[in-house]
Backbone as JSON, one array per atom type, in Angstrom:
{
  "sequence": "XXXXXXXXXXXXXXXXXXXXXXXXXXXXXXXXXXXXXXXXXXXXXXXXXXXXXXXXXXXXXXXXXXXXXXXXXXXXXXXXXXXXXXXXXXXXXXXXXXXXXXXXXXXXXXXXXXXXXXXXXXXXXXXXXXXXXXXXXXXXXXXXXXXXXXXXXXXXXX",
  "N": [[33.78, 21.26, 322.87], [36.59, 20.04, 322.82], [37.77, 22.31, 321.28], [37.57, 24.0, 323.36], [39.17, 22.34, 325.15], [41.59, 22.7, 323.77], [42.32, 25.27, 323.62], [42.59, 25.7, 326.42], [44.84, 24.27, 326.77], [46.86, 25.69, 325.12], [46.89, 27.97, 326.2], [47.98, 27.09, 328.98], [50.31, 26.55, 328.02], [51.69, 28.71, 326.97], [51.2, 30.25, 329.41], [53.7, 28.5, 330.54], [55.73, 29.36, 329.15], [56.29, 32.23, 329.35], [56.98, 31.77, 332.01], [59.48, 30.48, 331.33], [60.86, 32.39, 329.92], [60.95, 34.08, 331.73], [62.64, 33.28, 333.51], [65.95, 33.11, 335.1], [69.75, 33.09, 334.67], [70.77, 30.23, 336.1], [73.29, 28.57, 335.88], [75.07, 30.82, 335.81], [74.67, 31.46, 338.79], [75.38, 29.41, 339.7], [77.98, 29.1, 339.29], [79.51, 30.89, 340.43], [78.69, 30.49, 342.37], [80.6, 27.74, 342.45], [82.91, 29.01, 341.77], [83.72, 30.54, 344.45], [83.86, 28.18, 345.97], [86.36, 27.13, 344.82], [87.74, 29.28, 345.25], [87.69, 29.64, 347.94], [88.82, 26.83, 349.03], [91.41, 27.53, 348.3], [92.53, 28.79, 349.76], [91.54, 31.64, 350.18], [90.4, 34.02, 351.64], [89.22, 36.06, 351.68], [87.61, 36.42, 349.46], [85.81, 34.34, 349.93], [84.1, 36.12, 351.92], [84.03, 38.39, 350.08], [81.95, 36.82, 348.58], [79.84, 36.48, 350.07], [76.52, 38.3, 351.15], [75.51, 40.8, 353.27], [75.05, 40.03, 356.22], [74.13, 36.92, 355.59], [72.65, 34.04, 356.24], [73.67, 31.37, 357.58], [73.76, 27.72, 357.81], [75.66, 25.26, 359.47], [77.62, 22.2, 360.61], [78.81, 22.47, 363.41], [78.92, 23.84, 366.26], [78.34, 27.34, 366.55], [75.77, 26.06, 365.09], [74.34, 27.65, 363.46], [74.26, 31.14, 361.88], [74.27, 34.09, 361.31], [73.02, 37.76, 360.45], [75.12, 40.88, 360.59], [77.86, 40.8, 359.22], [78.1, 37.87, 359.22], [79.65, 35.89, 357.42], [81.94, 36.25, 358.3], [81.3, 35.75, 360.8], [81.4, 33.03, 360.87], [83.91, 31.97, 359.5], [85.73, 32.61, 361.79], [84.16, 30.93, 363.96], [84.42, 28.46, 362.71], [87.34, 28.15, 362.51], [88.22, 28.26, 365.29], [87.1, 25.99, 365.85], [87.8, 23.68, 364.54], [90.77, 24.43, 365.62], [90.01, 22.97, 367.87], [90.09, 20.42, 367.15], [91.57, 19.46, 366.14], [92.37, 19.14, 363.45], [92.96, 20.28, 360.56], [93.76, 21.2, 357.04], [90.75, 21.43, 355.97], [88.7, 21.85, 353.23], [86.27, 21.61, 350.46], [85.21, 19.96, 348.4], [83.32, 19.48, 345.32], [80.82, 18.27, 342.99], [78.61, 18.19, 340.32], [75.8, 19.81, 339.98], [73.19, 19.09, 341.83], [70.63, 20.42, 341.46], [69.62, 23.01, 340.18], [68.19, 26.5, 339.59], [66.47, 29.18, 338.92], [65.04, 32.58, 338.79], [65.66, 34.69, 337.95], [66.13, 36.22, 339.22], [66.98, 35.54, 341.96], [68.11, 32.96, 343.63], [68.16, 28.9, 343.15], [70.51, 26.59, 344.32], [72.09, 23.03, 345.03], [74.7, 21.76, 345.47], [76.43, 18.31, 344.94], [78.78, 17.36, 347.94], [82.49, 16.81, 349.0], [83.68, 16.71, 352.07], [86.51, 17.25, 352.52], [89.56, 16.53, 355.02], [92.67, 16.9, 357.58], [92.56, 14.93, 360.42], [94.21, 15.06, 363.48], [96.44, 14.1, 361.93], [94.88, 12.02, 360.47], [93.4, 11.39, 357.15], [90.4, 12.49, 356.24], [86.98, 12.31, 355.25], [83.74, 13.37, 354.62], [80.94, 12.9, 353.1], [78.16, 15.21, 351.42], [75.98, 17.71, 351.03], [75.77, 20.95, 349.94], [73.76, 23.73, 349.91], [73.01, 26.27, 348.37], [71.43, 29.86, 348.44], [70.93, 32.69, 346.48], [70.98, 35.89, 345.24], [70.61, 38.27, 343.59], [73.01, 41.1, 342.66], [72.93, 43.81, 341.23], [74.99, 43.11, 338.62], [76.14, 40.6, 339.96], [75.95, 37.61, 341.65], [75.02, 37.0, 344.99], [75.86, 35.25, 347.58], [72.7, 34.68, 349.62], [72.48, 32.45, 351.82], [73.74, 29.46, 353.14], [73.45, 26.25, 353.4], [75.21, 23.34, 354.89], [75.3, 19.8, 354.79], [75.88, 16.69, 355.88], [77.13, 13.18, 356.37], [78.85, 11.65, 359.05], [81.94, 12.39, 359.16], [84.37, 9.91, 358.4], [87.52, 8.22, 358.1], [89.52, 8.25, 354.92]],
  "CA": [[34.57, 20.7, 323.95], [37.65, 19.62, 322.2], [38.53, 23.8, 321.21], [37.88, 24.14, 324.6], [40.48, 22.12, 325.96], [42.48, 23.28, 322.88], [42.67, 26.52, 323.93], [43.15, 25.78, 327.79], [46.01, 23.64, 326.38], [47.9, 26.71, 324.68], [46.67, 29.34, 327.41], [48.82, 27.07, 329.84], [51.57, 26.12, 327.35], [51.79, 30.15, 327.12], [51.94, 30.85, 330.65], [54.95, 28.42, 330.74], [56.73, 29.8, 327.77], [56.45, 33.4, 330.09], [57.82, 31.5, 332.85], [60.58, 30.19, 331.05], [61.4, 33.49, 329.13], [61.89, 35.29, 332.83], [63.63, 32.05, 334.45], [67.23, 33.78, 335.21], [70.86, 32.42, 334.47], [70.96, 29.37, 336.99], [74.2, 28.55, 335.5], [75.81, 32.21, 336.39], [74.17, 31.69, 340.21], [76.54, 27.66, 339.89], [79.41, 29.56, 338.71], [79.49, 32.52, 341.16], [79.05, 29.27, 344.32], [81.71, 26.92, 342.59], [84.53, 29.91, 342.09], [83.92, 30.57, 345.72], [84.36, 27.4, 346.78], [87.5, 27.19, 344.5], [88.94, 30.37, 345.81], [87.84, 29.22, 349.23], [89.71, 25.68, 349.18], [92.9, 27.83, 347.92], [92.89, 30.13, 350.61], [91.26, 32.92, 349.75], [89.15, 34.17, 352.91], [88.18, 37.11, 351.24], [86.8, 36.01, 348.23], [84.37, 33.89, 350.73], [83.22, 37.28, 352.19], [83.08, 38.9, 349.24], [80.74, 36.57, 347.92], [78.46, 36.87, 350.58], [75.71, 39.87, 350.8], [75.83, 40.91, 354.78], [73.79, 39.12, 357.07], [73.58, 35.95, 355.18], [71.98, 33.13, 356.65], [74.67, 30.2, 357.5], [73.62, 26.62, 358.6], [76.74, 24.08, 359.13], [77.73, 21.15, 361.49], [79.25, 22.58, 364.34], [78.41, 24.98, 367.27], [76.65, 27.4, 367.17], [75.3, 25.69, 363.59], [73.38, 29.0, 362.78], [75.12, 32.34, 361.63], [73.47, 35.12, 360.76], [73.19, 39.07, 361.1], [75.81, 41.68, 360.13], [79.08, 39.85, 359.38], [77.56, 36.43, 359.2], [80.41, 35.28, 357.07], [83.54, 36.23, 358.92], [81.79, 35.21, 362.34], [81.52, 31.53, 360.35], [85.21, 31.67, 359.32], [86.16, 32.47, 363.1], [83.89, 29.88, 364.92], [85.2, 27.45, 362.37], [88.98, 28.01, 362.64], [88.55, 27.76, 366.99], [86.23, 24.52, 366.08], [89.13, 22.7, 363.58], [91.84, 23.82, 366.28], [89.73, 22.4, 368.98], [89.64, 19.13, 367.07], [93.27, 18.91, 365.56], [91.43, 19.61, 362.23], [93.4, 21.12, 359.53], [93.45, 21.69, 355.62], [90.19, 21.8, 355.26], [88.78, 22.09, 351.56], [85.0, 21.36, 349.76], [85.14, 19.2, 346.97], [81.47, 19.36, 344.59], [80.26, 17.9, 342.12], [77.65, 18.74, 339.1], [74.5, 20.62, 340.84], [71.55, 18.32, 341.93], [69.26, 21.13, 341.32], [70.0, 24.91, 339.86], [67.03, 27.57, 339.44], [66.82, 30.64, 339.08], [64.34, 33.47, 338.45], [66.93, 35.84, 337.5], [66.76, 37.92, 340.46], [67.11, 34.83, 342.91], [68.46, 31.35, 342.52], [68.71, 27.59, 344.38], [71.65, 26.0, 343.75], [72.54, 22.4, 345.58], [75.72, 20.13, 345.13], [77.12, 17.23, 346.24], [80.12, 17.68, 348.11], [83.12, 15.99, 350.15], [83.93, 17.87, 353.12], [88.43, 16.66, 353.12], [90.41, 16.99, 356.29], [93.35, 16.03, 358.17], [92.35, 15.37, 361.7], [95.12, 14.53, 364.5], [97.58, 13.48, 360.92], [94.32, 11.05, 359.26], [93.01, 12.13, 356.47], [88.95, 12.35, 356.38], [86.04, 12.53, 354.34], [81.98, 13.23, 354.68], [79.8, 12.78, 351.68], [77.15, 15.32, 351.83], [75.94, 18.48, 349.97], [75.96, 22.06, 350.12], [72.25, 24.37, 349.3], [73.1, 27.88, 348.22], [70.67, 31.08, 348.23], [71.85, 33.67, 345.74], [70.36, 36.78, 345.12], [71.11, 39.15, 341.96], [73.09, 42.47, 343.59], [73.28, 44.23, 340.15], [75.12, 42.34, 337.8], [76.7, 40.01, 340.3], [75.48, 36.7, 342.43], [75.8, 37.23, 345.89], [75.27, 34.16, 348.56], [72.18, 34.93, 350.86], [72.51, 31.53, 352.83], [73.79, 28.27, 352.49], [73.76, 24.77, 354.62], [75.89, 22.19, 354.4], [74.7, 19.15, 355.42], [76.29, 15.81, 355.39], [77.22, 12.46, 357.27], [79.6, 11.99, 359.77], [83.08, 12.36, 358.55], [84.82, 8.73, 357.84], [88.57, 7.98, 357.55], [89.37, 8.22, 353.74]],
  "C": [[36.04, 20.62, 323.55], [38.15, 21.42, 321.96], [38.5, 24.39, 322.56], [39.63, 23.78, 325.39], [41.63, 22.47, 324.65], [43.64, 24.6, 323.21], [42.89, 26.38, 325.48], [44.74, 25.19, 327.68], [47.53, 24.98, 326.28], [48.11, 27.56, 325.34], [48.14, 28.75, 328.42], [49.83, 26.77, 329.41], [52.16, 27.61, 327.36], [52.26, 30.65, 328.37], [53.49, 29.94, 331.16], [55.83, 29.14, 330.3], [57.29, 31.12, 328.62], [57.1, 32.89, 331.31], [59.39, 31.37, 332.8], [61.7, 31.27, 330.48], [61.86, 34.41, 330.69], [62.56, 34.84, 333.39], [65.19, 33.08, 334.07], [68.58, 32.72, 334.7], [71.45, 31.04, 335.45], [72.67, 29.0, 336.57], [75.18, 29.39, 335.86], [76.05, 32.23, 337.57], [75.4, 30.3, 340.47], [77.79, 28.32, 340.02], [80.15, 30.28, 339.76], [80.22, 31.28, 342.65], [80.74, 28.68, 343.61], [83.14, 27.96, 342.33], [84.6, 30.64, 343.78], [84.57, 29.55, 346.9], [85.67, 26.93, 346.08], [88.58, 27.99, 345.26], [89.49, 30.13, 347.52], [88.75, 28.23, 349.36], [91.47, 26.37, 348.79], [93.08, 28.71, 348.75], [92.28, 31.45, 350.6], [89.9, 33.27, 350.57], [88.85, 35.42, 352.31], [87.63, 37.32, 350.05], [85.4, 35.05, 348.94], [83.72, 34.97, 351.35], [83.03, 38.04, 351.51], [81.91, 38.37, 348.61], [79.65, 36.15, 348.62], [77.55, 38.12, 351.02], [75.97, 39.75, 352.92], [74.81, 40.18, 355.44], [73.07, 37.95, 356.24], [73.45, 34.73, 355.96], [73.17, 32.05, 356.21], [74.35, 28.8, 358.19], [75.08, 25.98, 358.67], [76.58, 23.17, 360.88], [78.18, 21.23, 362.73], [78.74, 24.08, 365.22], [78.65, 26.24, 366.66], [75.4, 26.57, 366.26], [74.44, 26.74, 362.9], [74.48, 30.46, 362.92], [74.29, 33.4, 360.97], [73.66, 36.28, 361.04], [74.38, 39.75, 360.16], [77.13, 41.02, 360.33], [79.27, 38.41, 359.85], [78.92, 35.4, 358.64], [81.38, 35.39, 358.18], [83.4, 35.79, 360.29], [81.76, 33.52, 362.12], [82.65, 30.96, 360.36], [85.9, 31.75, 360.88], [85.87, 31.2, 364.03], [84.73, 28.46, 364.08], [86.31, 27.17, 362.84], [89.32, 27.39, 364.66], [87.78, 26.35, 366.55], [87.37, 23.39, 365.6], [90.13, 22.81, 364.66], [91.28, 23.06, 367.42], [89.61, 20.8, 368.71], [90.43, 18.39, 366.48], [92.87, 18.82, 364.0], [92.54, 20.65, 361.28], [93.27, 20.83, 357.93], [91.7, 21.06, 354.8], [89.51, 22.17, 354.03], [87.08, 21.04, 351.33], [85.33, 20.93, 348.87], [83.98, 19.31, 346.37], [81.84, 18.89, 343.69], [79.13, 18.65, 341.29], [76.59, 19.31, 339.9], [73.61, 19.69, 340.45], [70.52, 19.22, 341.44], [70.18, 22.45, 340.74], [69.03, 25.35, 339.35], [67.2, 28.62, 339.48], [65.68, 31.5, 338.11], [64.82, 34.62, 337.78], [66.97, 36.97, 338.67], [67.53, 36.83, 341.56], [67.47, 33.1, 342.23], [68.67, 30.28, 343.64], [69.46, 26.85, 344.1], [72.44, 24.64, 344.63], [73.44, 21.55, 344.71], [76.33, 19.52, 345.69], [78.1, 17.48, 346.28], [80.47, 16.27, 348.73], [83.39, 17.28, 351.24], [85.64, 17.06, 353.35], [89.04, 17.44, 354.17], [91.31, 16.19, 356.88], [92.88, 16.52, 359.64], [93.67, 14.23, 362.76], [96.02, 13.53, 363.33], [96.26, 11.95, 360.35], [93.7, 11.56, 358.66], [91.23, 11.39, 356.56], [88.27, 12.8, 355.98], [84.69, 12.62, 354.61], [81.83, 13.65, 353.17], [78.32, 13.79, 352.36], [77.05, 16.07, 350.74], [75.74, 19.92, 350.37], [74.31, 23.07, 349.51], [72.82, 25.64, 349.51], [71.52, 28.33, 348.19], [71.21, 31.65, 347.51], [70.77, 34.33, 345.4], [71.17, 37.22, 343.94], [71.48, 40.28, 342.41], [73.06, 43.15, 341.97], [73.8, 43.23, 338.93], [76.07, 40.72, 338.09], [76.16, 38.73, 341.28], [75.95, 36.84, 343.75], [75.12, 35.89, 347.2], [74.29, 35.15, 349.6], [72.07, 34.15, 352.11], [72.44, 30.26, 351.88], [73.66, 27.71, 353.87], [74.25, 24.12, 353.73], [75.36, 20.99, 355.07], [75.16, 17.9, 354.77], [76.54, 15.0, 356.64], [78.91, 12.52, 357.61], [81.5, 11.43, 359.25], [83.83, 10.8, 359.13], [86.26, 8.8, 357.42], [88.76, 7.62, 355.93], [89.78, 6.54, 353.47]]
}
Protein backbone atom coordinates (compact mmCIF):
# COMPACT_ATOMS: atom_id res chain seq x y z
CA UNK A 1 0.00 0.00 0.00
CA UNK A 2 2.37 2.60 1.17
CA UNK A 3 4.79 1.99 -2.44
CA UNK A 4 1.65 2.31 -3.90
CA UNK A 5 0.83 5.64 -2.93
CA UNK A 6 4.63 6.25 -3.17
CA UNK A 7 4.71 5.86 -6.56
CA UNK A 8 1.27 7.64 -7.36
CA UNK A 9 2.95 10.42 -5.31
CA UNK A 10 6.04 10.83 -7.80
CA UNK A 11 3.93 9.80 -11.03
CA UNK A 12 1.93 13.10 -10.15
CA UNK A 13 4.87 15.14 -8.78
CA UNK A 14 6.32 14.19 -12.44
CA UNK A 15 3.47 15.18 -14.38
CA UNK A 16 3.80 18.62 -12.65
CA UNK A 17 7.48 19.01 -13.09
CA UNK A 18 6.38 18.47 -17.21
CA UNK A 19 3.89 21.05 -16.68
CA UNK A 20 6.12 23.40 -15.23
CA UNK A 21 9.08 22.70 -17.69
CA UNK A 22 6.52 23.77 -20.76
CA UNK A 23 4.79 26.70 -18.65
CA UNK A 24 5.95 29.77 -21.05
CA UNK A 25 7.55 33.24 -20.08
CA UNK A 26 4.48 34.90 -18.21
CA UNK A 27 6.76 37.65 -17.41
CA UNK A 28 7.63 38.40 -21.34
CA UNK A 29 3.50 38.17 -22.01
CA UNK A 30 3.50 41.33 -18.55
CA UNK A 31 6.15 43.09 -20.29
CA UNK A 32 4.87 43.11 -23.93
CA UNK A 33 0.98 44.50 -22.03
CA UNK A 34 2.81 47.07 -19.64
CA UNK A 35 5.16 48.70 -22.63
CA UNK A 36 1.93 49.04 -24.47
CA UNK A 37 0.23 50.61 -22.01
CA UNK A 38 3.35 52.86 -21.46
CA UNK A 39 3.64 53.72 -25.07
CA UNK A 40 -0.12 54.03 -25.10
CA UNK A 41 -0.40 56.68 -22.11
CA UNK A 42 2.51 58.65 -24.10
CA UNK A 43 0.80 58.83 -27.20
CA UNK A 44 1.77 56.32 -29.21
CA UNK A 45 -1.44 54.99 -31.19
CA UNK A 46 0.53 52.82 -33.13
CA UNK A 47 2.36 50.96 -30.82
CA UNK A 48 -1.37 50.04 -29.42
CA UNK A 49 -2.09 48.51 -32.89
CA UNK A 50 0.93 47.08 -33.28
CA UNK A 51 0.55 45.16 -30.30
CA UNK A 52 -2.56 43.78 -31.21
CA UNK A 53 -2.89 40.52 -33.63
CA UNK A 54 -6.06 41.53 -36.05
CA UNK A 55 -9.35 40.81 -34.94
CA UNK A 56 -8.68 40.92 -31.31
CA UNK A 57 -11.39 40.64 -29.01
CA UNK A 58 -12.00 44.15 -27.04
CA UNK A 59 -14.40 44.47 -24.00
CA UNK A 60 -14.45 48.17 -22.33
CA UNK A 61 -17.02 50.56 -20.65
CA UNK A 62 -18.56 52.41 -23.24
CA UNK A 63 -20.75 51.87 -26.38
CA UNK A 64 -20.62 49.57 -28.30
CA UNK A 65 -18.45 47.73 -25.22
CA UNK A 66 -17.48 44.85 -27.67
CA UNK A 67 -14.86 45.20 -30.58
CA UNK A 68 -13.89 42.69 -32.57
CA UNK A 69 -13.15 41.47 -36.27
CA UNK A 70 -10.57 42.89 -38.72
CA UNK A 71 -9.22 46.15 -37.26
CA UNK A 72 -10.62 45.63 -33.82
CA UNK A 73 -8.02 47.92 -32.41
CA UNK A 74 -8.22 51.08 -34.44
CA UNK A 75 -12.18 50.76 -34.48
CA UNK A 76 -11.60 50.92 -30.34
CA UNK A 77 -9.28 53.95 -30.65
CA UNK A 78 -12.03 55.72 -32.91
CA UNK A 79 -15.23 54.88 -30.85
CA UNK A 80 -13.20 55.98 -27.88
CA UNK A 81 -11.88 59.37 -29.06
CA UNK A 82 -15.95 60.34 -30.36
CA UNK A 83 -16.94 58.81 -26.71
CA UNK A 84 -14.20 61.21 -24.56
CA UNK A 85 -15.25 64.20 -26.98
CA UNK A 86 -18.83 63.44 -26.34
CA UNK A 87 -18.12 63.67 -22.62
CA UNK A 88 -15.51 66.62 -22.42
CA UNK A 89 -13.05 63.75 -21.57
CA UNK A 90 -9.50 64.35 -22.26
CA UNK A 91 -5.87 63.09 -21.37
CA UNK A 92 -6.73 59.96 -20.84
CA UNK A 93 -3.90 57.50 -19.55
CA UNK A 94 -3.91 53.70 -17.65
CA UNK A 95 -2.03 53.57 -14.66
CA UNK A 96 -1.24 49.47 -13.39
CA UNK A 97 0.06 48.02 -10.96
CA UNK A 98 2.01 44.50 -10.23
CA UNK A 99 -0.15 41.62 -12.12
CA UNK A 100 -2.87 39.86 -9.96
CA UNK A 101 -2.36 36.83 -11.97
CA UNK A 102 0.30 36.06 -15.02
CA UNK A 103 0.35 32.50 -16.86
CA UNK A 104 1.48 31.38 -19.52
CA UNK A 105 1.93 28.16 -21.52
CA UNK A 106 4.42 29.62 -23.74
CA UNK A 107 2.35 29.78 -26.71
CA UNK A 108 -0.57 31.65 -24.82
CA UNK A 109 -0.75 33.71 -21.68
CA UNK A 110 -3.39 35.50 -18.95
CA UNK A 111 -2.20 38.43 -17.70
CA UNK A 112 -4.54 40.76 -15.20
CA UNK A 113 -3.62 44.14 -13.43
CA UNK A 114 -4.93 46.54 -11.38
CA UNK A 115 -5.34 49.72 -12.93
CA UNK A 116 -6.51 53.53 -12.58
CA UNK A 117 -8.29 54.65 -15.51
CA UNK A 118 -6.98 59.10 -15.08
CA UNK A 119 -8.95 61.76 -16.84
CA UNK A 120 -9.80 65.27 -17.09
CA UNK A 121 -13.47 65.58 -17.62
CA UNK A 122 -15.16 69.17 -18.29
CA UNK A 123 -11.41 70.64 -16.39
CA UNK A 124 -11.85 67.82 -13.05
CA UNK A 125 -9.56 65.50 -12.83
CA UNK A 126 -10.92 61.70 -12.39
CA UNK A 127 -10.14 58.38 -11.38
CA UNK A 128 -11.74 54.57 -11.52
CA UNK A 129 -10.03 51.80 -9.68
CA UNK A 130 -10.41 48.73 -11.68
CA UNK A 131 -8.30 46.23 -13.71
CA UNK A 132 -7.37 45.33 -17.05
CA UNK A 133 -7.35 41.07 -18.32
CA UNK A 134 -5.06 40.58 -21.27
CA UNK A 135 -5.04 37.50 -23.85
CA UNK A 136 -1.66 37.14 -25.50
CA UNK A 137 -0.76 34.76 -27.90
CA UNK A 138 3.00 33.88 -29.04
CA UNK A 139 3.25 35.28 -32.98
CA UNK A 140 6.87 33.96 -33.37
CA UNK A 141 9.08 35.47 -31.05
CA UNK A 142 6.77 38.28 -30.06
CA UNK A 143 3.48 38.68 -27.62
CA UNK A 144 0.70 39.86 -29.42
CA UNK A 145 -2.74 40.98 -27.50
CA UNK A 146 -5.69 38.63 -28.58
CA UNK A 147 -8.29 40.42 -26.22
CA UNK A 148 -8.46 42.37 -23.30
CA UNK A 149 -11.38 43.92 -20.86
CA UNK A 150 -11.15 46.49 -18.73
CA UNK A 151 -13.37 46.53 -16.13
CA UNK A 152 -13.72 48.87 -13.29
CA UNK A 153 -16.01 51.18 -11.04
CA UNK A 154 -17.47 54.23 -11.89
CA UNK A 155 -15.00 56.95 -12.31
CA UNK A 156 -14.78 59.31 -8.98
CA UNK A 157 -13.36 62.87 -8.75
CA UNK A 158 -9.63 62.41 -7.69
Amino acid sequence: MFRRALLAAVLAGSVGLSDRAEAGPAEDATAAVTIMLDKFNAGDVEAFYAAHQDGALIVDEFAPYLWGGSGSARHWVGDYMKDAEGKGVSGGRIDYGKPVQAISNGRAAYVVLPTTYRFVRNGTKMEGKGSMTFVMTRVGDVWKIASWTYSGATAQPE
